[in-house]
CSV table of C-alpha atoms and ligand atoms in Angstrom, one decimal:
chain,number,residue,atom,x,y,z
E,93,MET,CA,2.0,-16.8,32.4
E,94,THR,CA,-1.5,-15.3,33.0
E,95,GLU,CA,-4.0,-16.7,30.6
E,96,PHE,CA,-5.8,-14.0,28.6
E,97,ASN,CA,-9.5,-14.1,29.5
E,98,GLU,CA,-11.5,-12.6,26.7
E,99,ALA,CA,-14.9,-12.7,28.4
E,100,LYS,CA,-13.6,-10.9,31.4
E,101,TYR,CA,-11.7,-8.4,29.4
E,102,ALA,CA,-14.7,-7.7,27.2
E,103,GLU,CA,-16.9,-6.7,30.2
E,104,GLY,CA,-18.1,-3.1,29.8
E,105,ARG,CA,-16.2,-2.7,26.5
E,106,GLU,CA,-17.6,-2.1,23.1
E,107,VAL,CA,-16.3,-4.0,20.1
E,108,LEU,CA,-15.0,-1.5,17.5
E,109,VAL,CA,-13.2,-3.9,15.1
E,110,SER,CA,-14.1,-7.5,14.6
E,111,VAL,CA,-12.0,-9.8,12.5
E,112,HIS,CA,-13.4,-13.2,11.7
E,113,ASP,CA,-11.2,-16.0,10.4
E,114,VAL,CA,-9.3,-13.7,8.0
E,115,ARG,CA,-7.0,-15.3,5.5
E,116,ARG,CA,-4.9,-13.7,2.8
E,117,THR,CA,-2.9,-15.8,0.4
E,118,PHE,CA,-0.4,-14.4,-2.0
E,119,TRP,CA,1.2,-16.4,-4.8
E,120,ARG,CA,4.9,-16.6,-5.3
E,121,GLY,CA,4.8,-18.4,-8.7
E,122,GLU,CA,3.1,-21.7,-7.9
E,123,GLU,CA,3.8,-21.4,-4.2
E,124,PRO,CA,1.0,-20.1,-2.0
E,125,VAL,CA,2.1,-17.7,0.8
E,126,HIS,CA,-0.4,-17.7,3.6
E,127,ALA,CA,0.3,-14.2,4.9
E,128,LEU,CA,-2.8,-14.4,7.1
E,129,ASP,CA,-3.8,-17.9,8.1
E,130,GLY,CA,-7.1,-17.5,10.0
E,131,ILE,CA,-7.0,-14.5,12.2
E,132,THR,CA,-9.9,-13.9,14.6
E,133,LEU,CA,-9.8,-10.9,16.9
E,134,ASN,CA,-12.0,-8.3,18.6
E,135,ILE,CA,-10.6,-4.9,19.2
E,136,TYR,CA,-12.5,-2.7,21.7
E,137,ARG,CA,-13.2,1.0,21.5
E,138,GLY,CA,-10.6,3.0,23.3
E,139,GLU,CA,-8.0,0.2,23.4
E,140,TYR,CA,-4.3,0.5,22.6
E,141,ILE,CA,-3.3,-2.7,21.0
E,142,CYS,CA,0.3,-3.7,20.1
E,143,VAL,CA,0.6,-6.2,17.3
E,144,MET,CA,4.0,-7.9,17.8
E,145,GLY,CA,5.7,-10.3,15.5
E,146,PRO,CA,8.9,-10.7,13.5
E,147,SER,CA,9.3,-9.4,10.0
E,148,GLY,CA,7.2,-11.4,7.5
E,149,SER,CA,4.7,-12.6,10.2
E,150,GLY,CA,1.8,-10.8,8.6
E,151,LYS,CA,1.5,-7.6,10.5
E,152,SER,CA,1.2,-5.3,7.5
E,153,THR,CA,-1.2,-7.6,5.7
E,154,PHE,CA,-3.4,-7.6,8.8
E,155,PHE,CA,-3.3,-3.8,8.9
E,156,ASN,CA,-4.2,-3.6,5.3
E,157,ALA,CA,-7.2,-5.9,5.8
E,158,VAL,CA,-8.4,-3.9,8.9
E,159,GLY,CA,-7.8,-0.6,7.1
E,160,GLY,CA,-9.6,-1.6,4.0
E,161,LEU,CA,-6.5,-1.1,1.9
E,162,ASP,CA,-6.6,-4.8,0.8
E,163,THR,CA,-9.3,-7.4,0.5
E,164,PRO,CA,-8.8,-10.7,2.4
E,165,THR,CA,-8.9,-13.9,0.4
E,166,SER,CA,-11.6,-15.1,2.9
E,167,GLY,CA,-13.0,-14.1,6.2
E,168,ARG,CA,-14.6,-10.9,7.4
E,169,VAL,CA,-13.7,-7.6,8.9
E,170,PHE,CA,-16.4,-5.5,10.7
E,171,ILE,CA,-15.7,-1.9,11.6
E,172,ASP,CA,-18.3,-0.5,14.0
E,173,GLY,CA,-20.6,-3.4,13.1
E,174,VAL,CA,-20.3,-2.7,9.3
E,175,ASP,CA,-19.0,-5.6,7.1
E,176,MET,CA,-16.3,-4.0,5.0
E,177,ALA,CA,-16.9,-6.5,2.2
E,178,GLN,CA,-20.5,-5.1,1.8
E,179,LEU,CA,-19.4,-1.5,1.1
E,180,ASN,CA,-19.3,-0.1,-2.3
E,181,ALA,CA,-16.2,1.9,-3.5
E,182,ASP,CA,-17.6,5.2,-2.3
E,183,GLU,CA,-18.6,3.9,1.1
E,184,LEU,CA,-15.2,2.3,1.5
E,185,ALA,CA,-13.5,5.5,0.5
E,186,PHE,CA,-15.6,7.4,3.1
E,187,LEU,CA,-14.7,4.9,5.8
E,188,ARG,CA,-11.0,5.1,4.9
E,189,CYS,CA,-11.1,8.9,4.9
E,190,ARG,CA,-13.1,9.5,8.1
E,191,LYS,CA,-12.9,6.6,10.4
E,192,ILE,CA,-9.4,5.4,10.1
E,193,GLY,CA,-6.1,7.2,10.3
E,194,TYR,CA,-2.9,5.6,8.9
E,195,VAL,CA,0.6,6.0,10.2
E,196,PHE,CA,3.5,4.3,8.3
E,197,GLN,CA,7.1,3.5,9.1
E,198,GLN,CA,8.2,5.7,6.1
E,199,PHE,CA,6.0,8.6,7.2
E,200,ASN,CA,4.7,8.9,3.5
E,201,LEU,CA,4.6,12.7,3.7
E,202,ASN,CA,4.3,14.8,0.6
E,203,THR,CA,7.9,16.2,0.5
E,204,THR,CA,7.0,19.3,-1.5
E,205,MET,CA,4.3,20.4,0.9
E,206,THR,CA,4.6,22.2,4.2
E,207,ALA,CA,3.7,20.4,7.4
E,208,LEU,CA,0.4,22.2,7.5
E,209,ASP,CA,-0.5,21.4,3.9
E,210,ASN,CA,0.3,17.7,4.6
E,211,VAL,CA,-2.0,17.7,7.6
E,212,THR,CA,-4.9,19.5,5.9
E,213,LEU,CA,-4.8,17.4,2.7
E,214,PRO,CA,-7.2,14.7,4.0
E,215,MET,CA,-9.6,17.5,5.1
E,216,VAL,CA,-9.6,18.8,1.6
E,217,PHE,CA,-10.6,15.4,0.4
E,218,ALA,CA,-13.3,15.3,3.0
E,219,GLY,CA,-14.7,18.6,1.8
E,220,VAL,CA,-13.7,20.8,4.8
E,221,SER,CA,-13.4,24.5,3.9
E,222,ALA,CA,-10.0,26.1,3.6
E,223,ASP,CA,-10.4,28.3,6.7
E,224,GLU,CA,-11.6,25.4,8.9
E,225,SER,CA,-8.9,23.1,7.5
E,226,ARG,CA,-6.2,25.7,8.4
E,227,ALA,CA,-7.5,26.2,11.9
E,228,ARG,CA,-7.9,22.4,12.5
E,229,GLY,CA,-4.5,21.7,10.9
E,230,MET,CA,-2.8,24.3,13.2
E,231,ALA,CA,-4.5,22.8,16.3
E,232,LEU,CA,-3.4,19.3,15.3
E,233,LEU,CA,0.2,20.5,14.8
E,234,GLU,CA,0.1,22.1,18.2
E,235,ARG,CA,-1.3,18.9,19.6
E,236,VAL,CA,1.8,16.9,18.3
E,237,GLY,CA,4.2,19.6,19.5
E,238,LEU,CA,4.9,21.2,16.1
E,239,GLY,CA,2.9,24.4,16.2
E,240,ASP,CA,5.9,26.5,15.4
E,241,ARG,CA,6.9,24.3,12.5
E,242,TRP,CA,3.8,24.5,10.4
E,243,ASN,CA,5.6,26.1,7.5
E,244,HIS,CA,8.5,23.6,7.4
E,245,ARG,CA,8.8,21.0,4.7
E,246,PRO,CA,9.8,17.4,5.4
E,247,LYS,CA,13.4,17.9,4.4
E,248,GLU,CA,13.8,20.5,7.1
E,249,MET,CA,12.5,18.1,9.8
E,250,SER,CA,13.9,15.2,11.8
E,251,GLY,CA,12.5,11.7,11.5
E,252,GLY,CA,10.6,12.2,14.8
E,253,GLN,CA,9.1,15.5,13.6
E,254,MET,CA,8.1,14.0,10.3
E,255,GLN,CA,6.3,11.1,12.2
E,256,ARG,CA,4.5,13.7,14.3
E,257,VAL,CA,3.3,15.4,11.2
E,258,ALA,CA,2.2,12.1,9.8
E,259,ILE,CA,0.3,11.4,13.1
E,260,ALA,CA,-1.4,14.9,12.9
E,261,ARG,CA,-2.3,14.1,9.3
E,262,ALA,CA,-3.8,10.7,10.4
E,263,LEU,CA,-6.0,12.6,12.9
E,264,ALA,CA,-7.2,15.1,10.3
E,265,ASN,CA,-10.7,13.9,10.0
E,266,ASN,CA,-11.0,12.9,13.7
E,267,PRO,CA,-10.9,9.1,13.1
E,268,SER,CA,-12.0,6.6,15.7
E,269,ILE,CA,-9.1,4.3,14.8
E,270,LEU,CA,-5.4,4.9,14.3
E,271,LEU,CA,-3.6,2.2,12.5
E,272,CYS,CA,0.2,2.6,13.0
E,273,ASP,CA,2.4,0.2,11.1
E,274,GLU,CA,5.8,0.2,12.8
E,275,PRO,CA,5.7,3.9,13.4
E,276,THR,CA,9.1,3.9,15.2
E,277,GLY,CA,10.9,1.6,12.9
E,278,ASN,CA,12.9,4.4,11.3
E,279,LEU,CA,13.5,6.4,14.4
E,280,ASP,CA,16.2,6.6,17.0
E,281,LEU,CA,15.4,5.4,20.5
E,282,LYS,CA,14.6,8.8,21.9
E,283,SER,CA,12.4,9.9,19.0
E,284,GLY,CA,10.7,6.5,19.1
E,285,LYS,CA,9.9,6.8,22.8
E,286,ASP,CA,8.5,10.3,22.2
E,287,ILE,CA,6.2,8.9,19.5
E,288,HIS,CA,5.0,6.1,21.9
E,289,LEU,CA,4.2,8.7,24.5
E,290,LEU,CA,2.3,10.8,22.0
E,291,LEU,CA,0.3,7.9,20.8
E,292,HIS,CA,-0.4,6.9,24.4
E,293,ASP,CA,-1.6,10.5,25.2
E,294,LEU,CA,-3.8,10.6,22.1
E,295,ASN,CA,-5.3,7.3,23.1
E,296,LYS,CA,-5.9,8.1,26.8
E,297,LYS,CA,-6.9,11.7,26.4
E,298,GLY,CA,-8.3,11.8,22.9
E,299,GLY,CA,-10.0,8.4,23.1
E,300,VAL,CA,-8.8,7.3,19.7
E,301,THR,CA,-8.4,3.5,19.4
E,302,VAL,CA,-4.7,2.7,18.6
E,303,ILE,CA,-3.7,-0.4,16.8
E,304,CYS,CA,0.1,-0.4,16.5
E,305,ALA,CA,2.3,-3.0,14.7
E,306,THR,CA,5.8,-3.1,16.2
E,307,HIS,CA,8.7,-5.2,17.1
E,308,ASP,CA,9.8,-2.6,19.5
E,309,PRO,CA,9.5,-4.0,23.1
E,310,ASN,CA,9.4,-0.5,24.5
E,311,MET,CA,5.9,-0.1,23.0
E,312,LEU,CA,4.7,-2.5,25.7
E,313,SER,CA,4.6,0.1,28.4
E,314,VAL,CA,2.0,2.2,26.6
E,315,SER,CA,-0.4,-0.5,25.3
E,316,ASP,CA,-3.3,-2.1,27.0
E,317,ARG,CA,-3.1,-5.4,25.2
E,318,MET,CA,-0.5,-7.2,23.1
E,319,VAL,CA,-1.2,-9.6,20.3
E,320,TRP,CA,1.6,-11.7,18.9
E,321,ILE,CA,1.4,-12.9,15.3
E,322,SER,CA,3.5,-15.7,14.0
E,323,ASP,CA,3.2,-17.1,10.4
E,324,GLY,CA,-0.1,-15.4,9.9
E,325,ARG,CA,-1.7,-16.7,13.0
E,326,ILE,CA,-2.3,-15.3,16.5
E,327,ALA,CA,0.2,-17.0,18.7
E,328,ARG,CA,-0.6,-15.3,22.0
E,329,ILE,CA,-2.7,-12.5,23.5
E,330,ALA,CA,-2.0,-10.8,26.8
E,331,GLU,CA,-2.8,-7.8,28.8
E,332,SER,CA,0.2,-5.6,28.9
E,333,LYS,CA,0.1,-5.3,32.7
E,334,ASP,CA,0.5,-9.1,32.9
E,335,VAL,CA,3.4,-9.0,30.5
E,336,GLU,CA,5.1,-6.3,32.5
E,337,ILE,CA,4.7,-8.3,35.7
E,338,ALA,CA,6.1,-11.4,34.0
E,339,GLN,CA,9.0,-9.5,32.6
E,340,ASN,CA,9.8,-7.9,36.0
E,341,SER,CA,9.6,-11.2,37.7
E,342,LEU,CA,12.2,-12.5,35.3
E,343,GLY,CA,14.3,-9.5,36.2
E,344,ALA,CA,14.4,-8.4,32.6
E,345,GLY,CA,16.7,-5.4,32.0
E,346,GLU,CA,15.4,-1.9,31.7
E,347,GLU,CA,15.3,-1.6,27.9
E,348,GLU,CA,17.3,-2.6,24.9
E,349,ASP,CA,17.9,-1.0,21.6
Q,117,ADP,P1,5.2,-8.0,8.3
Q,117,ADP,O1,4.5,-6.8,8.2
Q,117,ADP,O2,4.9,-8.7,9.6
Q,117,ADP,O3,6.7,-7.9,8.1
Q,117,ADP,P2,3.8,-8.8,5.9
Q,117,ADP,O4,2.4,-8.7,6.2
Q,117,ADP,O5,4.4,-7.7,5.1
Q,117,ADP,O6,4.7,-9.1,7.2
Q,117,ADP,O7,4.1,-10.1,5.0
Q,117,ADP,C1,3.6,-11.4,5.4
Q,117,ADP,C2,4.0,-12.4,4.4
Q,117,ADP,O8,3.3,-12.1,3.2
Q,117,ADP,C3,5.5,-12.4,4.0
Q,117,ADP,O9,5.9,-13.7,3.7
Q,117,ADP,C4,5.5,-11.5,2.7
Q,117,ADP,O10,6.6,-11.9,1.9
Q,117,ADP,C5,4.2,-11.9,2.1
Q,117,ADP,N1,3.6,-10.8,1.3
Q,117,ADP,C6,3.1,-9.6,1.8
Q,117,ADP,N2,2.6,-8.9,0.8
Q,117,ADP,C7,2.8,-9.6,-0.4
Q,117,ADP,C8,2.5,-9.3,-1.7
Q,117,ADP,N3,1.9,-8.2,-2.1
Q,117,ADP,N4,2.8,-10.3,-2.6
Q,117,ADP,C9,3.4,-11.5,-2.2
Q,117,ADP,N5,3.7,-11.7,-1.0
Q,117,ADP,C10,3.4,-10.8,0.0
Q,118,MG,MG1,5.2,-4.9,7.9
């Protein structure tokens, strides 16, 4: 196994997200649950990171801390050098609206609204004019391959299409970070692969930094780096190219579902 060399990896890269000894404890009655138990990690601009780990290992809790949806019990999260804990409510709302796009397993679309209205909603919150929202929304739907479906509501779409709308919505305000929490967890294998490829394309061509929680081994092929979380701690970090080599040398099968 090739050891991950942070200093070498960091050469020529710019830190975008910096997580310092983050802990998050929940209480189950009298019992503490250490969902995050001291996570320290730098994420570099333009990276595609896969956060792997079994159910309950702390992936969503980690995402919520990075995305400013939850406050850690201790430790710090810096986005673009800004300590999230130092932001007031308005500044945090601004950051969440403009800098970070969220994609969830359950899509979380507004079911009564068309694809276009779902995509433009975050622009409305950001104060973008109706005309510009519409133009940008259409361009984003084109970008995710749904230009001809702008008028469809979620119930008229497949899971894969709904997730594309959710990705377009996440990109509404041109964020620098896309946080995707098990984006293919509810999709069949083919739709899941298409979503991987779309995220890969957005990352490589659009430059958006992608942080993706998954336990889908197929995600490996599109990521730059993999981080394994176990019991709220980082168990291992590796560059994906090294993982692929290791897998191939073991003669691992094509893919599994
Ligand atoms: P994953 O996303 O990897 O499945 P989570 O981050 O959702 O894991 O959960 C990590 C641990 O924290 C689990 O033991 C879970 O039960 C616990 N946990 C998560 N959120 C809460 C909460 N709001 N209250 C109590 N326990 C929680
Ligand atoms: Mg989760």
